[in-house]
PDB file of C-alpha atoms and ligand atoms in Angstrom:
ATOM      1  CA  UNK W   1     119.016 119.678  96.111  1.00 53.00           C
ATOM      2  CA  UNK W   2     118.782 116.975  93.109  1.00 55.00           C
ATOM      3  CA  UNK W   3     119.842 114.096  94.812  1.00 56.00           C
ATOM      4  CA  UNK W   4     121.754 112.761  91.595  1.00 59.00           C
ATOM      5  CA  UNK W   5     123.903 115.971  91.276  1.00 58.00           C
ATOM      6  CA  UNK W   6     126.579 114.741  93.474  1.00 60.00           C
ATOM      7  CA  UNK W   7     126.651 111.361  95.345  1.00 60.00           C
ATOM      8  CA  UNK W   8     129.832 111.669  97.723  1.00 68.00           C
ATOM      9  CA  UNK W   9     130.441 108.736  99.031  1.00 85.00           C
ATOM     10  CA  UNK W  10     128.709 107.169 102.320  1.00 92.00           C
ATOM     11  CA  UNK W  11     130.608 105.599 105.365  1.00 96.00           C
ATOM     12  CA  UNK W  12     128.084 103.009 106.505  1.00 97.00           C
ATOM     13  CA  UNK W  13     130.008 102.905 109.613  1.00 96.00           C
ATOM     14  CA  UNK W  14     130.575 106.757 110.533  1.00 97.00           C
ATOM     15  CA  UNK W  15     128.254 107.300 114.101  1.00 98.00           C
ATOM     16  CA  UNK W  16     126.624 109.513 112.176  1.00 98.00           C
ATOM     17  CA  UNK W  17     125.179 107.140 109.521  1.00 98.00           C
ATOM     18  CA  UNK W  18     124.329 104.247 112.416  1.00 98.00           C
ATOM     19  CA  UNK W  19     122.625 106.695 114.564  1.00 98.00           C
ATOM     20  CA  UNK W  20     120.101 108.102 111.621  1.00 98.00           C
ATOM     21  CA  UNK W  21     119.999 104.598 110.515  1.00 98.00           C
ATOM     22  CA  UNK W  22     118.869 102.939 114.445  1.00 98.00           C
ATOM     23  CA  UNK W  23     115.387 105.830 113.664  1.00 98.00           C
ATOM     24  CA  UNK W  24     114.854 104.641 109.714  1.00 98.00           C
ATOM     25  CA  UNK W  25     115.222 100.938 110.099  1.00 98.00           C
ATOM     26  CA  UNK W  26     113.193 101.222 113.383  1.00 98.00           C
ATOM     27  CA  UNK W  27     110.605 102.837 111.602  1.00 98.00           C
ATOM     28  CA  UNK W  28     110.521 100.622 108.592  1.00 98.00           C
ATOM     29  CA  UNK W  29     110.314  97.364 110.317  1.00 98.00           C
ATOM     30  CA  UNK W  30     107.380  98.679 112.417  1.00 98.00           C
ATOM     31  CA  UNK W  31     105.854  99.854 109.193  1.00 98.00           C
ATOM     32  CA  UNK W  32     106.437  96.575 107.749  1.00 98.00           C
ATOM     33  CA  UNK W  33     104.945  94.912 111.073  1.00 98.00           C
ATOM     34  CA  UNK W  34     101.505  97.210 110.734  1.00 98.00           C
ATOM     35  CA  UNK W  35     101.422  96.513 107.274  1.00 98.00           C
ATOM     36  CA  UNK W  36     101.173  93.080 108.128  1.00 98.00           C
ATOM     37  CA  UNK W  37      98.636  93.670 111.250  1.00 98.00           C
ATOM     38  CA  UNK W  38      96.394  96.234 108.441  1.00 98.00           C
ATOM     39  CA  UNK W  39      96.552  93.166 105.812  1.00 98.00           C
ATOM     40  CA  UNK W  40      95.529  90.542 108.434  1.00 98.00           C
ATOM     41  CA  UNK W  41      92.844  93.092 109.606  1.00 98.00           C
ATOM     42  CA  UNK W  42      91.239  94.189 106.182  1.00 98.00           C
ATOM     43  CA  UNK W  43      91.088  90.441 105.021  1.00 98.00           C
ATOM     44  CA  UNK W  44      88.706  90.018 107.915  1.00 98.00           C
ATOM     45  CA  UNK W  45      86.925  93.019 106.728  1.00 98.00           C
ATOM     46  CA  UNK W  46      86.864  91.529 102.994  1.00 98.00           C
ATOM     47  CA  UNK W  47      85.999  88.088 103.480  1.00 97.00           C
ATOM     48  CA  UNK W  48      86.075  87.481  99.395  1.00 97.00           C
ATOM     49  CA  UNK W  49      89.274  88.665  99.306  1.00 98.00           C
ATOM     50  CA  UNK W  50      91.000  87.195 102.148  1.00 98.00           C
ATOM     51  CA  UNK W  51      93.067  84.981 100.935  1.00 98.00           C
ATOM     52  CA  UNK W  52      95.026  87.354  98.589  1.00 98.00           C
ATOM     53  CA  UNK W  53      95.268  89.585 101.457  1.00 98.00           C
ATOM     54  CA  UNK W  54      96.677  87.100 103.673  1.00 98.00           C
ATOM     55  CA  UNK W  55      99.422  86.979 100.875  1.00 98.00           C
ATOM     56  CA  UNK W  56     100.295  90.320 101.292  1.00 98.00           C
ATOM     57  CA  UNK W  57     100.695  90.240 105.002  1.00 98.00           C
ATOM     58  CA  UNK W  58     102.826  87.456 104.419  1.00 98.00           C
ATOM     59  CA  UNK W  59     104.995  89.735 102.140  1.00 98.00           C
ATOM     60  CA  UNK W  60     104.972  92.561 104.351  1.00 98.00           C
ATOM     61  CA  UNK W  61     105.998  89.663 107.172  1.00 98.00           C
ATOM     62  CA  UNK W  62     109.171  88.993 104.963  1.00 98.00           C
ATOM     63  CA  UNK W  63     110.144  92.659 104.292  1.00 98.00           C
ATOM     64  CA  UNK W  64     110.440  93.239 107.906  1.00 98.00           C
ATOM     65  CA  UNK W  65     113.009  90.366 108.164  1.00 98.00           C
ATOM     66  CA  UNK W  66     114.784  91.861 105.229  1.00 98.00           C
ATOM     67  CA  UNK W  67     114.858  94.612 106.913  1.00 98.00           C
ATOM     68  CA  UNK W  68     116.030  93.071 110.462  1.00 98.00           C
ATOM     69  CA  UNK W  69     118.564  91.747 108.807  1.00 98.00           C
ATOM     70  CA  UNK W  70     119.725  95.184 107.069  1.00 98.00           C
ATOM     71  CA  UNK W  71     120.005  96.636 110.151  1.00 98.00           C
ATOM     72  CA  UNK W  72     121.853  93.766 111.854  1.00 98.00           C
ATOM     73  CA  UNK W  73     124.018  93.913 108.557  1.00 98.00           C
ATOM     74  CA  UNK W  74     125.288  97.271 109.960  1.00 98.00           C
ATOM     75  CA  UNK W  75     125.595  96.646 113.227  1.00 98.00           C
ATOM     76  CA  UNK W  76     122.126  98.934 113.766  1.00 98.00           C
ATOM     77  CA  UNK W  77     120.047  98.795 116.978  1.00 98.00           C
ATOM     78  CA  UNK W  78     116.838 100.105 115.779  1.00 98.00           C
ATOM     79  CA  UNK W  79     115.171 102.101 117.982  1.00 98.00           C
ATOM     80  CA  UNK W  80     111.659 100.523 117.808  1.00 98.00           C
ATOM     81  CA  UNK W  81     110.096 103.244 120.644  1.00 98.00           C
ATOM     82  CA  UNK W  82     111.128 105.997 118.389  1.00 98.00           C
ATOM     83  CA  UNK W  83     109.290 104.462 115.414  1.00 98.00           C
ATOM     84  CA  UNK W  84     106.329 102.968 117.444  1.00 98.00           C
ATOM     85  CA  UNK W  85     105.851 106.951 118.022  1.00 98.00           C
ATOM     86  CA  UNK W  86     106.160 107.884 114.933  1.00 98.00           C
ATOM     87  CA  UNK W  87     103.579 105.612 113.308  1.00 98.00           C
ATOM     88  CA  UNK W  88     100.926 106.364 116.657  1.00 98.00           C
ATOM     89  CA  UNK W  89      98.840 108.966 114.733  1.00 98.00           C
ATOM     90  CA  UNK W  90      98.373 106.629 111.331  1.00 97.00           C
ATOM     91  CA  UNK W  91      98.359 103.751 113.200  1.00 98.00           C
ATOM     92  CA  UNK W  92      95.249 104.820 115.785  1.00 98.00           C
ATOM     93  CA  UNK W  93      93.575 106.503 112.600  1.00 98.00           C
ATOM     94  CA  UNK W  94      93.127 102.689 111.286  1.00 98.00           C
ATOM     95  CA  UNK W  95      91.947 101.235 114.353  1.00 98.00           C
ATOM     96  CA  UNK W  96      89.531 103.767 114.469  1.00 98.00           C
ATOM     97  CA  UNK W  97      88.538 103.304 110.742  1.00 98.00           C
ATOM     98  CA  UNK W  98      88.180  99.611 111.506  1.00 98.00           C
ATOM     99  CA  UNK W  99      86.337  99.432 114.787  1.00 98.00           C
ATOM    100  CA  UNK W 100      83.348 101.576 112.821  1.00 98.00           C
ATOM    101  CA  UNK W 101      83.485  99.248 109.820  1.00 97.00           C
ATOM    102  CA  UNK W 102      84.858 102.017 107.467  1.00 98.00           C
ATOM    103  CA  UNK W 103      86.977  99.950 104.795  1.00 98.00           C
ATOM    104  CA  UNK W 104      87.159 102.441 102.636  1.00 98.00           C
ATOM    105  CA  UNK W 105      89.461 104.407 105.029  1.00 98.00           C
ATOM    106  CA  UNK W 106      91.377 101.450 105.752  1.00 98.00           C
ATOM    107  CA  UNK W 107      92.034 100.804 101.979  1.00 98.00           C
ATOM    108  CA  UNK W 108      92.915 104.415 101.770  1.00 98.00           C
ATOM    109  CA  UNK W 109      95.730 104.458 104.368  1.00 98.00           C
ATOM    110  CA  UNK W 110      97.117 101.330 104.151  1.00 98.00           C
ATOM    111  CA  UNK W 111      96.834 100.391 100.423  1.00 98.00           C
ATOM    112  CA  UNK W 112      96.998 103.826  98.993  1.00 98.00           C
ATOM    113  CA  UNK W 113      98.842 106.270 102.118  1.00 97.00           C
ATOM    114  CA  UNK W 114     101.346 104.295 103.418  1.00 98.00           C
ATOM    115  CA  UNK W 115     102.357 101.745 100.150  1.00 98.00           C
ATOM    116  CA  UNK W 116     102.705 105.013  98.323  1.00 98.00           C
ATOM    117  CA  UNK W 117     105.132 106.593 101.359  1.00 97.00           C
ATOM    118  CA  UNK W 118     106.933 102.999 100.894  1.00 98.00           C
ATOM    119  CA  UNK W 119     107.171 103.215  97.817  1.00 98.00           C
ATOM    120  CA  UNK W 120     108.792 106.820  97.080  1.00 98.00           C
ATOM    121  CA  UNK W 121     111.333 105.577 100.053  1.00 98.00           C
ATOM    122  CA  UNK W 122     112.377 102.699  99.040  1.00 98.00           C
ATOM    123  CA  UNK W 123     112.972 104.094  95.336  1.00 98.00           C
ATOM    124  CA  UNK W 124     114.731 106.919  96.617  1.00 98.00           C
ATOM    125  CA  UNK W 125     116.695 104.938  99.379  1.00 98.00           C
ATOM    126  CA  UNK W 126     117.950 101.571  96.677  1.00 98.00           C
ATOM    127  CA  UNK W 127     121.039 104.188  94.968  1.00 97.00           C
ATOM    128  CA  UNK W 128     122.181 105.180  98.326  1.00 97.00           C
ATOM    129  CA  UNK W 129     122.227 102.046 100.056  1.00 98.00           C
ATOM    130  CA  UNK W 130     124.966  99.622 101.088  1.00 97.00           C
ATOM    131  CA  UNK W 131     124.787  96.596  99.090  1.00 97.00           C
ATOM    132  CA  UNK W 132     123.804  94.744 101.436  1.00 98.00           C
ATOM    133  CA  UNK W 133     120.584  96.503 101.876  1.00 98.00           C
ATOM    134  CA  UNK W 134     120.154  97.283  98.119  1.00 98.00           C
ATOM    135  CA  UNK W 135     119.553  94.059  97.223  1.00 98.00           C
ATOM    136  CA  UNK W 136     116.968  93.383  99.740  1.00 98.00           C
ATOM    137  CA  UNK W 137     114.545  96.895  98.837  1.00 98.00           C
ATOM    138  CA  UNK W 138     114.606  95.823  95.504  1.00 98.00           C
ATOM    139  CA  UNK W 139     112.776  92.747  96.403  1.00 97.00           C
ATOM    140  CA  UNK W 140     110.955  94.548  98.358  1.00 98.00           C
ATOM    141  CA  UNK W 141     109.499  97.646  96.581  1.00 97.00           C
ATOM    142  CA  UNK W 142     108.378  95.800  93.825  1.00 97.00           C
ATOM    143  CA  UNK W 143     105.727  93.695  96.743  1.00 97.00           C
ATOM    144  CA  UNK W 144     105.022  96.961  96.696  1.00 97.00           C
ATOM    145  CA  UNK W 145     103.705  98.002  93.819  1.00 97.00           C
ATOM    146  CA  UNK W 146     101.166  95.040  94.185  1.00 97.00           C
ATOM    147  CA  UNK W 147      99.414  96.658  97.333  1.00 98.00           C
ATOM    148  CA  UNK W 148      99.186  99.114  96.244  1.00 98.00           C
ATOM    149  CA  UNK W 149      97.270  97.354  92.993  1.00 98.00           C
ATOM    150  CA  UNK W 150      95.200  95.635  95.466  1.00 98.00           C
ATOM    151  CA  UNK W 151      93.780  99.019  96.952  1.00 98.00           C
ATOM    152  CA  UNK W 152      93.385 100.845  93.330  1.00 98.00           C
ATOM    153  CA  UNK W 153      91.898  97.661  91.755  1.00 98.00           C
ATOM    154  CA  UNK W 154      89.076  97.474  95.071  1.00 98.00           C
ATOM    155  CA  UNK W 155      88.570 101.471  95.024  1.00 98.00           C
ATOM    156  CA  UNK W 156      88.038 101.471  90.978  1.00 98.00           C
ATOM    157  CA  UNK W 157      85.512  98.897  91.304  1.00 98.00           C
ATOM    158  CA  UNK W 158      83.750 100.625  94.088  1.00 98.00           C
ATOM    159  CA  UNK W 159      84.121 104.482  92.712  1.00 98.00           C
ATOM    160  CA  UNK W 160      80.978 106.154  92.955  1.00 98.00           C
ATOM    161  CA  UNK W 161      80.067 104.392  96.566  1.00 98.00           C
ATOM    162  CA  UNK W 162      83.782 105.372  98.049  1.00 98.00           C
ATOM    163  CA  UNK W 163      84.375 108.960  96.460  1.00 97.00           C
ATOM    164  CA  UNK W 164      83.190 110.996  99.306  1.00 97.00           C
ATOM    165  CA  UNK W 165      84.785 108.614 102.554  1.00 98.00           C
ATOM    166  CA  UNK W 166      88.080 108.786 100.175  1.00 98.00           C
ATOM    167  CA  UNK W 167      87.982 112.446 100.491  1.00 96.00           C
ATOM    168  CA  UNK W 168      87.040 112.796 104.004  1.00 97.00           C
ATOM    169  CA  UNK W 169      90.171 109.911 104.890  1.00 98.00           C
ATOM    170  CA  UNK W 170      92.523 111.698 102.582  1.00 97.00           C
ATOM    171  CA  UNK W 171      91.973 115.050 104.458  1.00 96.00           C
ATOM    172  CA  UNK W 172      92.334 113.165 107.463  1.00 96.00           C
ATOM    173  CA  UNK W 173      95.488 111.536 106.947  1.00 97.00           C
ATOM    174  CA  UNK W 174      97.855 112.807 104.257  1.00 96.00           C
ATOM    175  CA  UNK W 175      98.585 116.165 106.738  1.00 95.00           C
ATOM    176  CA  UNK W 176     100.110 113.264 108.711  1.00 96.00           C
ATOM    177  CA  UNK W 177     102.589 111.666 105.951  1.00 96.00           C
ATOM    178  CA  UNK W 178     103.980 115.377 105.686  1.00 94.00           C
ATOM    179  CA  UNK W 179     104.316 115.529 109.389  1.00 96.00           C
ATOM    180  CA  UNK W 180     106.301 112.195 109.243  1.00 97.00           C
ATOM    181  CA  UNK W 181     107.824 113.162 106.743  1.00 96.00           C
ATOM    182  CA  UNK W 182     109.238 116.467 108.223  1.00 96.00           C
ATOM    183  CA  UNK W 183     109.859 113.937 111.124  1.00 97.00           C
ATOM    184  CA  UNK W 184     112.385 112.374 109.616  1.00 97.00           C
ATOM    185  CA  UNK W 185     113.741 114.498 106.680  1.00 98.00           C
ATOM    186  CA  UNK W 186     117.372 114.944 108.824  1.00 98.00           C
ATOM    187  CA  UNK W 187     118.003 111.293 109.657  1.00 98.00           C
ATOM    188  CA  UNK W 188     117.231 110.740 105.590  1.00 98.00           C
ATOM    189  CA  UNK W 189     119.497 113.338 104.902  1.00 98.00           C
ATOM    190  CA  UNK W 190     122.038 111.460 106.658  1.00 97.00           C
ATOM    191  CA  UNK W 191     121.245 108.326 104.175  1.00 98.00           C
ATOM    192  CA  UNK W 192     121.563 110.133 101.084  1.00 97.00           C
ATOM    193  CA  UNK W 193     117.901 110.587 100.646  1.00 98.00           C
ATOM    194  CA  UNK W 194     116.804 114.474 100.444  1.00 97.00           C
ATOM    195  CA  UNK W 195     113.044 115.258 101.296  1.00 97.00           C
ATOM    196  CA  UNK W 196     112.258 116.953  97.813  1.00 96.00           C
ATOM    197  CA  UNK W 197     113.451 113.874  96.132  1.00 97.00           C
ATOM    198  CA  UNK W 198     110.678 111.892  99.076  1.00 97.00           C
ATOM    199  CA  UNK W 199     107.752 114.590  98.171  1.00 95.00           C
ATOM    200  CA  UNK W 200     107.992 113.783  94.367  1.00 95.00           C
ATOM    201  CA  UNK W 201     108.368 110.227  94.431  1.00 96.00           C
ATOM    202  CA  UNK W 202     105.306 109.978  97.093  1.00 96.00           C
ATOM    203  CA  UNK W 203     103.305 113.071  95.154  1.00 94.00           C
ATOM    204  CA  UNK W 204     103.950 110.674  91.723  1.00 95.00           C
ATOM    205  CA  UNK W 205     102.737 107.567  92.743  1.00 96.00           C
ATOM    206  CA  UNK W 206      99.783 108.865  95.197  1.00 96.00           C
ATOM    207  CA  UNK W 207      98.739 110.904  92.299  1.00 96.00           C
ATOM    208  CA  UNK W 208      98.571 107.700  89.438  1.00 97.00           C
ATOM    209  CA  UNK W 209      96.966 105.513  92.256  1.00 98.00           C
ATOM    210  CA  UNK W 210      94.248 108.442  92.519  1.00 98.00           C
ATOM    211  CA  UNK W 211      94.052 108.675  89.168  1.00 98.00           C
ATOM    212  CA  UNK W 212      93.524 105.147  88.387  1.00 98.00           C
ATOM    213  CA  UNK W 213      90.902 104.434  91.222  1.00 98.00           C
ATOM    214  CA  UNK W 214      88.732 107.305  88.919  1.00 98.00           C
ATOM    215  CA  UNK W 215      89.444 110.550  89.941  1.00 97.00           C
ATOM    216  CA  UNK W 216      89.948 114.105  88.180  1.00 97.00           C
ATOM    217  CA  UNK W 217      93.222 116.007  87.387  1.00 95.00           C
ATOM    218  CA  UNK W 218      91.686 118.759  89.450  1.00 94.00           C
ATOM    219  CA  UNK W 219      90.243 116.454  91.888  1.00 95.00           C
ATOM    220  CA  UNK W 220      93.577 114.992  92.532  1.00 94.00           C
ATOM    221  CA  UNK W 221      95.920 117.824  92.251  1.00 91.00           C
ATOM    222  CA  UNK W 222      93.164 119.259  95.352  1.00 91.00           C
ATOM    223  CA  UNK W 223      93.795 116.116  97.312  1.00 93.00           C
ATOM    224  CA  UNK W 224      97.335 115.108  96.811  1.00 85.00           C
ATOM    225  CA  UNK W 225      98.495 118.753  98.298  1.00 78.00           C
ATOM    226  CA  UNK W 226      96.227 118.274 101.081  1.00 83.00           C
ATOM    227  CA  UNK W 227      98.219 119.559 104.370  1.00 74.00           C
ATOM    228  CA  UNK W 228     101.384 119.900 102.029  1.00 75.00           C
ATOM    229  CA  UNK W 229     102.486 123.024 103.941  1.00 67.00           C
ATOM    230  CA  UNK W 230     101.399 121.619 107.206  1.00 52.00           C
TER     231      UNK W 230
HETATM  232  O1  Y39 M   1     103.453  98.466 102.916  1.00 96.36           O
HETATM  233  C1  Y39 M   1     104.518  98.597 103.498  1.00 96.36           C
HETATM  234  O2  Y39 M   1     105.345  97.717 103.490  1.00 96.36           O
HETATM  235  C2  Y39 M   1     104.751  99.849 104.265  1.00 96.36           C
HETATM  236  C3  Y39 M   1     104.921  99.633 105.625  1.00 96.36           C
HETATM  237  C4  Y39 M   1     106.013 100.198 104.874  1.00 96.36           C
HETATM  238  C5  Y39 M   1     106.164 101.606 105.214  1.00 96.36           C
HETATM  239  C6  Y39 M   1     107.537 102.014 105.301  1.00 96.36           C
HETATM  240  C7  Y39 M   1     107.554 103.472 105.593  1.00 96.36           C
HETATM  241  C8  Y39 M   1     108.791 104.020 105.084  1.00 96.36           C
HETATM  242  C9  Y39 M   1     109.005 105.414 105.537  1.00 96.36           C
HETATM  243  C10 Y39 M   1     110.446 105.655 105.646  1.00 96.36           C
HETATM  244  C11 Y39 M   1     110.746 107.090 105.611  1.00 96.36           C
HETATM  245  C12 Y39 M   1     112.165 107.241 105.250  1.00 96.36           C
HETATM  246  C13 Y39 M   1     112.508 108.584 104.845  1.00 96.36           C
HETATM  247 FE1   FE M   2     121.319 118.089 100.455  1.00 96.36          FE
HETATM  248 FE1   FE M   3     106.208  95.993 102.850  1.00 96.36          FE
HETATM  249 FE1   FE M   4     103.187  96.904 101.491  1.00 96.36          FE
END
């Protein structure tokens, strides 16, 4: 349902809450932390660019502490096994891409995949959080926005030459954002955050980054639902 019809209020301290909350922190500060590992990584694999990419990591560095100290905020131990898990897939799918030299698919989940996922839950999560944490993900999702920048300002430049790996890596890895995504829709719940209110947000901005780096309505409406039902 519309996540805006009704917003009854939240006990930040019920079990309940801290329990779904020790699986979502956990999993965004070990996003944060592989966002900072994929930043360090692709600025060795764009030596022209490595610099600017070092600044990123460094933001995704800080987000994590914001994030630390959200959970510590609540009294949250975040279960960092759980979310090591849940990133495995993603998370071997870059190594991969980077031991064969494939930047292109590195771009694509890092700057495009996973800022995108960041970015619809973030959005969606800043009304439903505790102040606390509010503050913080505002800082944070507007870092954001500027990976993903980096990724759709590279790809744009290199259209013609990336089109066909972008494909391939899309078809590769967006099956696995649903799957995470389905992962974790009842712990979100539990935060406020429905997963219709997720798809839309993620569909949105993976859609304009798409768009952006050069591709086709139909192109993009092809890719974007790729592994939706999966
Ligand atoms: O670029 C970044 O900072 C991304 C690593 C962070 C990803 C966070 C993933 C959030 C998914 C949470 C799902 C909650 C429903
Ligand atoms: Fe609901
Ligand atoms: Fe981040
Ligand atoms: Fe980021």
């Amino acid at each position: 349902m519309p996540q805006l019809e009704a917003i009854p209020a939240i006990d930040f301290q019920s079990e309940t809450y801290k329990d779904a909350y020790s699986r979502i922190n956990a999993i965004v500060i070990e996003g944060e932390q592989e966002a900072y590992d994929n930043y360090i990584k692709l600025g060795e694999m764009l030596p022209e660019h490595q610099e600017n990419l070092a600044r990123l990591a460094k933001m995704e560095m800080r987000h994590q502490k914001g994030f630390q100290s959200c959970g510590r905020n609540l009294a949250v131990t975040p279960d960092m096994e759980f979310a090591r898990e849940f990133f495995s897939s993603l998370h071997q799918n870059f190594k991969d891409a980077a031991t064969e030299g494939k930047l292109v698919t590195c771009l694509l989940i890092q700057s495009l995949i996973i800022e995108c996922f960041a970015i619809a839950a973030y959005n969606i999560y800043i009304p439903v959080a505790d102040d606390f944490a509010r503050k913080i993900t505002e800082g944070v999702v507007k870092d954001e926005y500027l990976h993903l920048n980096f990724g759709e300002e590279w790809l744009k430049a290199n259209f013609e030459a990336s089109k066909a790996e972008l494909e391939e890596a899309n078809r590769q890895n967006l099956p696995i954002i649903w799957r995470m995504l389905n992962q974790v829709a009842d712990d979100a719940h539990i935060l406020g955050m429905e997963k219709e209110a997720l798809v839309e947000d993620f569909m949105i901005a993976y859609g304009e980054a798409l768009s952006n780096i050069g591709f086709s309505t139909r192109d993009i409406m092809r890719m974007s639902a790729y592994g939706l039902t999966a």
